[in-house]
């Protein structure tokens, strides 16, 4: 393939990895990048950080202060 492993390709991997652990997402991204570059020699470093966040639940009222569980 020509071009770069751009943001759209990264989003495709992220969509396909929905619901997986951060480690599984990382492995999927690295595998797709390696597939993309094929046999081309690596000419630069590769770094990846995957952060998975939990959805924020409703705010519970507990008197004068509030908290999110």
mmCIF file of C-alpha atoms in Angstrom:
data_model
loop_
_atom_site.group_PDB
_atom_site.id
_atom_site.type_symbol
_atom_site.label_atom_id
_atom_site.label_comp_id
_atom_site.label_asym_id
_atom_site.label_seq_id
_atom_site.Cartn_x
_atom_site.Cartn_y
_atom_site.Cartn_z
ATOM 1 C CA UNK A 1 0.000 0.000 0.000
ATOM 2 C CA UNK A 2 1.078 3.545 -0.576
ATOM 3 C CA UNK A 3 0.946 6.491 1.786
ATOM 4 C CA UNK A 4 0.995 6.544 5.536
ATOM 5 C CA UNK A 5 -0.715 4.589 8.268
ATOM 6 C CA UNK A 6 -2.894 7.612 8.892
ATOM 7 C CA UNK A 7 -5.504 8.567 11.439
ATOM 8 C CA UNK A 8 -8.319 6.962 9.433
ATOM 9 C CA UNK A 9 -6.537 3.597 9.430
ATOM 10 C CA UNK A 10 -5.980 3.941 13.168
ATOM 11 C CA UNK A 11 -9.675 4.692 13.682
ATOM 12 C CA UNK A 12 -10.612 1.582 11.708
ATOM 13 C CA UNK A 13 -8.495 -0.547 14.037
ATOM 14 C CA UNK A 14 -9.998 1.201 17.070
ATOM 15 C CA UNK A 15 -13.559 0.576 15.838
ATOM 16 C CA UNK A 16 -12.771 -3.074 15.150
ATOM 17 C CA UNK A 17 -11.272 -3.385 18.647
ATOM 18 C CA UNK A 18 -14.210 -1.880 20.562
ATOM 19 C CA UNK A 19 -14.778 -3.605 23.866
ATOM 20 C CA UNK A 20 -11.337 -5.195 24.010
ATOM 21 C CA UNK A 21 -8.692 -4.620 26.643
ATOM 22 C CA UNK A 22 -5.999 -1.976 26.177
ATOM 23 C CA UNK A 23 -3.415 -4.716 25.603
ATOM 24 C CA UNK A 24 -5.571 -6.308 22.892
ATOM 25 C CA UNK A 25 -6.054 -2.936 21.191
ATOM 26 C CA UNK A 26 -2.295 -2.325 21.301
ATOM 27 C CA UNK A 27 -1.610 -5.729 19.781
ATOM 28 C CA UNK A 28 -4.183 -5.100 17.032
ATOM 29 C CA UNK A 29 -2.668 -1.716 16.143
ATOM 30 C CA UNK A 30 0.886 -3.077 16.029
ATOM 31 C CA UNK A 31 -0.249 -6.031 13.884
ATOM 32 C CA UNK A 32 -2.041 -3.713 11.417
ATOM 33 C CA UNK A 33 0.986 -1.402 11.204
ATOM 34 C CA UNK A 34 3.282 -4.370 10.546
ATOM 35 C CA UNK A 35 0.884 -5.662 7.875
ATOM 36 C CA UNK A 36 0.803 -2.181 6.352
ATOM 37 C CA UNK A 37 4.573 -1.762 6.093
ATOM 38 C CA UNK A 38 5.151 -5.319 4.904
ATOM 39 C CA UNK A 39 8.801 -6.094 4.257
ATOM 40 C CA UNK A 40 9.942 -2.461 4.358
ATOM 41 C CA UNK A 41 12.746 -1.907 6.882
ATOM 42 C CA UNK A 42 11.805 0.040 9.986
ATOM 43 C CA UNK A 43 13.348 3.483 9.644
ATOM 44 C CA UNK A 44 12.084 5.095 12.834
ATOM 45 C CA UNK A 45 10.962 4.285 16.359
ATOM 46 C CA UNK A 46 7.429 3.155 17.027
ATOM 47 C CA UNK A 47 5.636 4.066 20.230
ATOM 48 C CA UNK A 48 2.033 3.431 21.196
ATOM 49 C CA UNK A 49 -0.016 4.270 24.253
ATOM 50 C CA UNK A 50 -3.514 2.869 24.621
ATOM 51 C CA UNK A 51 -5.801 4.271 27.277
ATOM 52 C CA UNK A 52 -9.131 2.673 27.922
ATOM 53 C CA UNK A 53 -11.628 4.650 29.916
ATOM 54 C CA UNK A 54 -14.754 3.556 31.680
ATOM 55 C CA UNK A 55 -17.983 5.395 31.001
ATOM 56 C CA UNK A 56 -18.889 7.863 33.700
ATOM 57 C CA UNK A 57 -21.991 6.859 35.613
ATOM 58 C CA UNK A 58 -24.639 9.169 36.981
ATOM 59 C CA UNK A 59 -23.685 11.553 39.750
ATOM 60 C CA UNK A 60 -25.192 10.412 43.033
ATOM 61 C CA UNK A 61 -26.441 12.979 45.522
ATOM 62 C CA UNK A 62 -25.304 12.282 49.088
ATOM 63 C CA UNK A 63 -26.286 15.406 50.962
ATOM 64 C CA UNK A 64 -24.117 18.499 50.637
ATOM 65 C CA UNK A 65 -21.404 16.731 48.606
ATOM 66 C CA UNK A 66 -21.626 14.775 45.368
ATOM 67 C CA UNK A 67 -19.501 11.977 44.014
ATOM 68 C CA UNK A 68 -19.250 9.666 41.022
ATOM 69 C CA UNK A 69 -18.876 5.976 41.858
#
